[in-house]
Short mmCIF file of C-alpha atoms and ligand atoms in Angstrom, two decimals:
data_model
loop_
_atom_site.label_atom_id
_atom_site.label_comp_id
_atom_site.label_asym_id
_atom_site.label_seq_id
_atom_site.Cartn_x
_atom_site.Cartn_y
_atom_site.Cartn_z
CA MET A 1207 -1.88 1.93 -42.73
CA ALA A 1208 -5.20 0.42 -41.69
CA ASP A 1209 -5.73 -2.98 -43.20
CA SER A 1210 -9.29 -2.84 -44.46
CA ASP A 1211 -10.03 -6.36 -43.17
CA TYR A 1212 -9.21 -5.56 -39.59
CA ASP A 1213 -10.17 -2.91 -37.14
CA LEU A 1214 -6.92 -1.90 -35.48
CA SER A 1215 -8.42 0.94 -33.52
CA ILE A 1216 -7.78 1.71 -29.90
CA ARG A 1217 -11.44 0.93 -29.22
CA GLN A 1218 -11.19 -2.55 -30.72
CA TYR A 1219 -7.96 -3.41 -28.94
CA LEU A 1220 -9.43 -2.24 -25.66
CA GLU A 1221 -12.53 -4.37 -26.18
CA ASP A 1222 -10.46 -7.44 -27.03
CA GLY A 1223 -8.08 -6.84 -24.14
CA THR A 1224 -10.96 -6.41 -21.70
CA ALA A 1225 -12.52 -9.69 -22.83
CA ILE A 1226 -9.23 -11.53 -22.30
CA LEU A 1227 -8.47 -10.00 -18.90
CA ARG A 1228 -11.99 -10.59 -17.61
CA ARG A 1229 -10.88 -14.13 -16.76
CA VAL A 1230 -8.06 -13.04 -14.49
CA SER A 1231 -8.79 -9.55 -13.22
CA ASP A 1232 -11.51 -7.76 -11.26
CA SER A 1233 -10.89 -4.60 -13.27
CA PRO A 1234 -10.32 -5.82 -16.85
CA ARG A 1235 -11.34 -2.63 -18.66
CA LEU A 1236 -9.21 -0.42 -16.43
CA ASP A 1237 -6.25 -2.80 -16.78
CA ALA A 1238 -6.55 -2.80 -20.58
CA GLU A 1239 -6.68 0.99 -20.61
CA LEU A 1240 -3.66 1.31 -18.35
CA LEU A 1241 -1.66 -1.06 -20.54
CA MET A 1242 -2.75 0.76 -23.71
CA GLY A 1243 -1.74 4.02 -22.06
CA MET A 1244 1.70 2.53 -21.38
CA VAL A 1245 2.11 1.50 -25.00
CA LEU A 1246 1.03 4.86 -26.42
CA ARG A 1247 2.60 6.85 -23.57
CA LYS A 1248 -0.66 8.72 -23.16
CA PRO A 1249 -3.11 9.27 -20.30
CA ARG A 1250 -6.35 7.30 -20.29
CA SER A 1251 -8.25 10.44 -21.28
CA PHE A 1252 -6.50 10.26 -24.65
CA LEU A 1253 -7.95 6.78 -25.26
CA HIS A 1254 -11.43 8.08 -24.62
CA ALA A 1255 -10.91 11.12 -26.84
CA TRP A 1256 -9.42 9.20 -29.82
CA PRO A 1257 -10.97 5.70 -29.85
CA GLU A 1258 -10.72 5.50 -33.65
CA GLN A 1259 -6.96 5.97 -33.75
CA GLN A 1260 -5.22 2.99 -35.33
CA LEU A 1261 -2.32 1.20 -33.68
CA SER A 1262 0.91 0.61 -35.57
CA GLU A 1263 2.08 -3.00 -35.82
CA GLU A 1264 4.75 -2.30 -33.29
CA GLU A 1265 2.29 -0.76 -30.84
CA ALA A 1266 -0.10 -3.67 -31.29
CA ALA A 1267 2.67 -6.20 -30.62
CA CYS A 1268 3.74 -4.31 -27.52
CA TYR A 1269 0.15 -4.16 -26.23
CA GLU A 1270 -0.34 -7.87 -26.83
CA GLU A 1271 2.83 -8.69 -24.92
CA LEU A 1272 1.62 -6.61 -21.96
CA LEU A 1273 -1.76 -8.37 -22.10
CA ARG A 1274 0.04 -11.71 -22.00
CA ARG A 1275 1.99 -10.71 -18.90
CA ARG A 1276 -1.13 -9.41 -17.16
CA PHE A 1277 -3.01 -12.58 -18.13
CA ALA A 1278 -0.21 -14.59 -16.49
CA GLY A 1279 -0.98 -12.73 -13.25
CA GLU A 1280 1.60 -9.97 -13.10
CA PRO A 1281 0.15 -7.16 -10.97
CA ILE A 1282 -0.85 -4.12 -12.97
CA ALA A 1283 0.91 -1.81 -10.49
CA TYR A 1284 4.27 -3.52 -11.07
CA MET A 1285 3.77 -3.27 -14.82
CA THR A 1286 2.93 0.43 -14.84
CA GLY A 1287 5.27 1.10 -11.89
CA ILE A 1288 2.64 3.36 -10.35
CA ARG A 1289 -0.10 2.95 -7.76
CA GLU A 1290 -2.29 5.67 -6.38
CA PHE A 1291 -2.64 5.93 -2.62
CA TRP A 1292 -4.37 8.78 -0.79
CA SER A 1293 -4.70 10.48 -4.20
CA MET A 1294 -0.92 10.42 -4.67
CA PRO A 1295 0.57 8.49 -7.57
CA LEU A 1296 3.43 6.54 -5.99
CA ARG A 1297 6.22 4.51 -7.59
CA VAL A 1298 6.08 0.82 -6.79
CA THR A 1299 8.36 -2.06 -7.72
CA PRO A 1300 8.33 -5.77 -6.84
CA ALA A 1301 10.52 -4.81 -3.85
CA VAL A 1302 7.46 -3.49 -2.01
CA LEU A 1303 3.89 -4.43 -1.24
CA ILE A 1304 1.42 -2.72 -3.53
CA PRO A 1305 -0.44 -0.18 -1.38
CA ARG A 1306 -4.02 -1.36 -0.75
CA PRO A 1307 -7.05 0.92 -0.66
CA GLU A 1308 -8.07 -0.51 2.72
CA THR A 1309 -4.82 0.78 4.21
CA GLU A 1310 -6.20 4.29 3.84
CA LEU A 1311 -8.21 3.42 6.97
CA LEU A 1312 -4.95 3.25 8.94
CA VAL A 1313 -4.12 6.76 7.71
CA GLU A 1314 -7.63 8.06 8.54
CA ARG A 1315 -7.51 6.71 12.08
CA ALA A 1316 -3.99 8.03 12.66
CA LEU A 1317 -5.03 11.50 11.48
CA LEU A 1318 -7.85 11.55 14.03
CA ARG A 1319 -5.20 11.16 16.73
CA LEU A 1320 -2.93 13.87 15.33
CA PRO A 1321 -3.86 17.48 16.04
CA GLU A 1322 -3.18 19.74 13.07
CA ASP A 1323 -1.82 22.62 15.09
CA GLU A 1324 0.79 20.75 17.11
CA GLU A 1325 4.27 19.56 16.34
CA THR A 1326 4.03 15.83 16.64
CA ARG A 1327 6.30 12.89 15.93
CA VAL A 1328 5.02 9.85 14.05
CA LEU A 1329 6.69 6.50 13.48
CA ASP A 1330 5.59 4.20 10.61
CA LEU A 1331 6.77 0.61 11.00
CA GLY A 1332 7.47 -1.21 7.73
CA ALA A 1333 7.13 1.79 5.45
CA GLY A 1334 7.46 -0.08 2.13
CA SER A 1335 6.76 2.34 -0.73
CA GLY A 1336 6.22 5.06 1.88
CA ALA A 1337 2.47 5.27 1.26
CA VAL A 1338 1.32 5.56 4.88
CA SER A 1339 4.19 7.85 5.97
CA LEU A 1340 3.66 10.16 3.02
CA ALA A 1341 -0.11 10.38 3.42
CA ILE A 1342 0.26 11.32 7.10
CA ALA A 1343 3.09 13.75 6.41
CA ARG A 1344 1.08 15.43 3.67
CA GLU A 1345 -2.01 15.87 5.88
CA ARG A 1346 -0.03 17.02 8.92
CA PRO A 1347 2.70 19.40 7.77
CA ARG A 1348 3.68 20.10 11.38
CA ALA A 1349 4.27 16.44 12.12
CA GLN A 1350 7.70 14.89 11.72
CA VAL A 1351 7.21 11.43 10.27
CA ILE A 1352 9.82 8.70 10.37
CA GLY A 1353 9.23 5.62 8.24
CA VAL A 1354 11.39 2.57 8.92
CA ASP A 1355 11.94 -0.52 6.85
CA ILE A 1356 14.43 -3.37 6.82
CA SER A 1357 14.57 -3.42 3.02
CA LEU A 1358 17.05 -1.07 1.36
CA ALA A 1359 15.20 -1.30 -1.95
CA ALA A 1360 11.99 -0.20 -0.21
CA LEU A 1361 13.76 2.74 1.46
CA GLU A 1362 15.17 3.93 -1.83
CA LEU A 1363 11.71 3.81 -3.36
CA ALA A 1364 10.08 5.56 -0.39
CA ARG A 1365 12.67 8.36 -0.49
CA GLY A 1366 12.05 8.75 -4.21
CA ASN A 1367 8.32 8.97 -3.58
CA ALA A 1368 8.83 11.69 -0.97
CA LYS A 1369 10.81 13.67 -3.53
CA LEU A 1370 8.25 13.03 -6.23
CA GLN A 1371 5.48 14.29 -3.95
CA LYS A 1372 7.65 17.13 -2.63
CA ILE A 1373 7.00 16.10 0.96
CA ASP A 1374 9.85 17.04 3.26
CA ASN A 1375 8.54 16.43 6.78
CA VAL A 1376 9.29 12.74 6.38
CA GLU A 1377 12.45 10.70 6.78
CA PHE A 1378 13.07 7.06 5.95
CA ARG A 1379 15.53 4.93 7.94
CA GLU A 1380 16.85 1.41 7.59
CA SER A 1381 15.71 -0.39 10.69
CA ASP A 1382 14.68 -3.72 12.14
CA TRP A 1383 11.51 -2.32 13.77
CA PHE A 1384 12.71 0.09 16.49
CA ASP A 1385 16.48 -0.40 16.14
CA ALA A 1386 17.11 2.92 14.36
CA VAL A 1387 14.94 5.01 16.69
CA ARG A 1388 16.47 3.96 20.03
CA GLY A 1389 15.93 6.59 22.69
CA GLU A 1390 13.28 8.44 20.66
CA LYS A 1391 9.63 8.91 21.54
CA PHE A 1392 6.63 9.31 19.27
CA ASN A 1393 3.10 10.64 19.72
CA ILE A 1394 1.83 7.97 17.38
CA VAL A 1395 3.24 4.72 16.14
CA VAL A 1396 1.48 3.19 13.11
CA GLY A 1397 2.21 0.07 11.15
CA ASN A 1398 1.03 -2.19 8.38
CA PRO A 1399 3.50 -4.99 9.09
CA PRO A 1400 3.43 -8.43 7.48
CA TYR A 1401 0.45 -10.27 8.98
CA VAL A 1402 -0.47 -13.08 6.61
CA ALA A 1403 -0.20 -16.61 8.04
CA GLU A 1404 2.57 -18.60 6.38
CA ASP A 1405 0.13 -21.28 5.22
CA ASP A 1406 -2.56 -18.87 3.98
CA PRO A 1407 -3.56 -19.90 0.45
CA HIS A 1408 -3.93 -16.17 -0.28
CA LEU A 1409 -0.10 -16.06 -0.65
CA GLY A 1410 -0.41 -18.25 -3.74
CA ARG A 1411 -3.11 -16.18 -5.44
CA GLY A 1412 -3.48 -12.88 -7.28
CA ASP A 1413 -1.01 -10.04 -6.79
CA ALA A 1414 0.42 -11.62 -3.61
CA ARG A 1415 2.29 -14.21 -5.73
CA PHE A 1416 4.45 -11.43 -7.11
CA GLU A 1417 4.88 -9.41 -3.93
CA PRO A 1418 7.83 -9.73 -1.55
CA ARG A 1419 7.19 -12.57 0.87
CA LEU A 1420 9.03 -10.49 3.47
CA ALA A 1421 6.24 -7.91 3.36
CA LEU A 1422 3.39 -10.42 3.82
CA ASP A 1423 4.37 -13.61 5.60
CA ALA A 1424 4.39 -13.39 9.39
CA GLY A 1425 4.69 -17.04 10.38
CA VAL A 1426 2.13 -19.18 12.17
CA GLY A 1427 -1.17 -17.29 12.44
CA GLY A 1428 0.52 -14.25 10.90
CA MET A 1429 1.30 -12.93 14.39
CA ASN A 1430 5.13 -12.88 14.48
CA CYS A 1431 5.59 -9.22 13.60
CA PHE A 1432 2.78 -8.06 15.89
CA ARG A 1433 4.45 -9.93 18.74
CA ALA A 1434 7.86 -8.41 17.99
CA ILE A 1435 6.37 -4.92 17.71
CA LEU A 1436 4.28 -5.13 20.89
CA GLU A 1437 7.20 -6.37 22.96
CA ARG A 1438 9.01 -3.11 22.28
CA ALA A 1439 6.55 -0.41 21.21
CA HIS A 1440 5.85 0.96 24.72
CA ASN A 1441 9.45 2.20 24.96
CA TYR A 1442 8.88 4.51 22.01
CA ILE A 1443 5.45 6.01 22.69
CA VAL A 1444 4.86 9.12 24.80
CA ARG A 1445 2.44 8.88 27.72
CA GLN A 1446 -1.10 8.96 26.33
CA GLY A 1447 0.29 8.29 22.86
CA TRP A 1448 -1.31 5.87 20.43
CA LEU A 1449 -0.34 2.70 18.62
CA LEU A 1450 -2.36 1.79 15.51
CA LEU A 1451 -1.89 -1.43 13.60
CA GLU A 1452 -3.48 -2.76 10.43
CA HIS A 1453 -4.28 -6.47 10.59
CA GLY A 1454 -6.15 -9.30 8.92
CA PRO A 1455 -9.93 -9.72 9.34
CA ASP A 1456 -9.52 -12.56 11.86
CA GLN A 1457 -6.67 -11.20 13.97
CA HIS A 1458 -8.30 -8.57 16.17
CA MET A 1459 -8.80 -10.78 19.23
CA ALA A 1460 -5.25 -12.14 19.15
CA LEU A 1461 -3.88 -8.64 18.75
CA ARG A 1462 -6.09 -7.34 21.55
CA ARG A 1463 -4.68 -9.99 23.88
CA LEU A 1464 -1.11 -8.92 23.05
CA MET A 1465 -2.04 -5.30 23.70
CA GLU A 1466 -3.69 -6.15 27.02
CA ALA A 1467 -0.65 -8.13 28.09
CA GLN A 1468 1.41 -4.96 27.58
CA HIS A 1469 -1.11 -2.91 29.60
CA TYR A 1470 -2.41 -0.73 26.78
CA HIS A 1471 -5.74 1.03 27.30
CA ASP A 1472 -8.65 2.07 25.08
CA ILE A 1473 -8.15 -0.83 22.70
CA THR A 1474 -10.52 -0.16 19.80
CA LEU A 1475 -11.28 -2.01 16.60
CA HIS A 1476 -12.07 -0.25 13.32
CA LYS A 1477 -13.63 -1.90 10.29
CA ASP A 1478 -12.78 -1.14 6.69
CA ALA A 1479 -15.24 -0.07 3.98
CA ALA A 1480 -16.01 -3.72 3.26
CA GLY A 1481 -17.02 -4.23 6.90
CA ARG A 1482 -13.95 -6.32 7.77
CA ASP A 1483 -11.91 -5.92 10.95
CA ARG A 1484 -8.87 -3.97 9.74
CA VAL A 1485 -7.25 -1.61 12.26
CA THR A 1486 -6.86 -1.85 16.03
CA GLU A 1487 -5.65 1.09 18.05
CA CYS A 1488 -4.64 1.36 21.68
CA ARG A 1489 -3.27 4.01 24.02
CA PHE A 1490 -0.12 3.83 26.07
CA VAL A 1491 -0.94 5.21 29.48
CA GLU A 1492 1.99 4.52 31.77
N1 LIG B 2224 -3.68 -6.92 3.21
C1 LIG B 2224 -2.56 -7.58 2.61
C2 LIG B 2224 -3.03 -8.78 1.83
O1 LIG B 2224 -4.09 -9.23 2.07
C3 LIG B 2224 -1.53 -8.01 3.62
C4 LIG B 2224 -0.73 -6.87 4.06
C5 LIG B 2224 0.25 -7.22 5.13
O2 LIG B 2224 0.62 -8.37 5.40
N2 LIG B 2224 0.69 -6.21 5.74
O3 LIG B 2224 -2.34 -9.22 0.94
#
């Protein structure tokens, strides 16, 4: 069907798509390939193996429509419905925050506090797609992980992701922070709660524009959720147990003060791969 005047090959469409997306994306080539993969219902490896294959008119129109949506800012993860976290492809929808690579640091630090050979209990506050809960549950089969979220749509997605990944030492509960775990104690409490300041221009840029405000915006200074969590967390942590929270690059000192006010010990900051303050942990002693 190839029109001799035009090159309608996968290679050409990918090149054109990459050039267009360069203006709006940090990963234009990858985005173009993911969108092409969606259109052809093939893995990216297929695109590399068959760059000369021609697109039908219908496929080309479909690809161009996807490029338009991506150009208008729609996050690639919401378009493909998949985002990889901790090497697990997870389902994501606009009901949840798109898991960020830097959040793997929260998982890494939590794992260091979780012995492999013991039965432990872990609570994940604001589970969203389930990324953090699932990564911990996968790495610590003897741990029982409970992920809580206030959003029913998020819970449904997280439960689906657990099934998809065949992880069964995890449970997701509807909860306003600790409401659904009253009377229970955990060895470790982790959380990536909303922590963006309500007036942060970041909310109006990039993927964040399309993400649920509920999962990002934490009022003045972005501290509302941290405050709510720290007022109650000590009731749910075993003696010598740990609390680990992801936060913004400029929030460590404010968070440290809240932790000190609640008499936590061993307050320690961890930086992400980009060298930014990202996770603070502390131990509940009394
Ligand atoms: N790191 C996220 C962002 O910068 C914020 C995540 C959160 O609020 N929990 O968009």
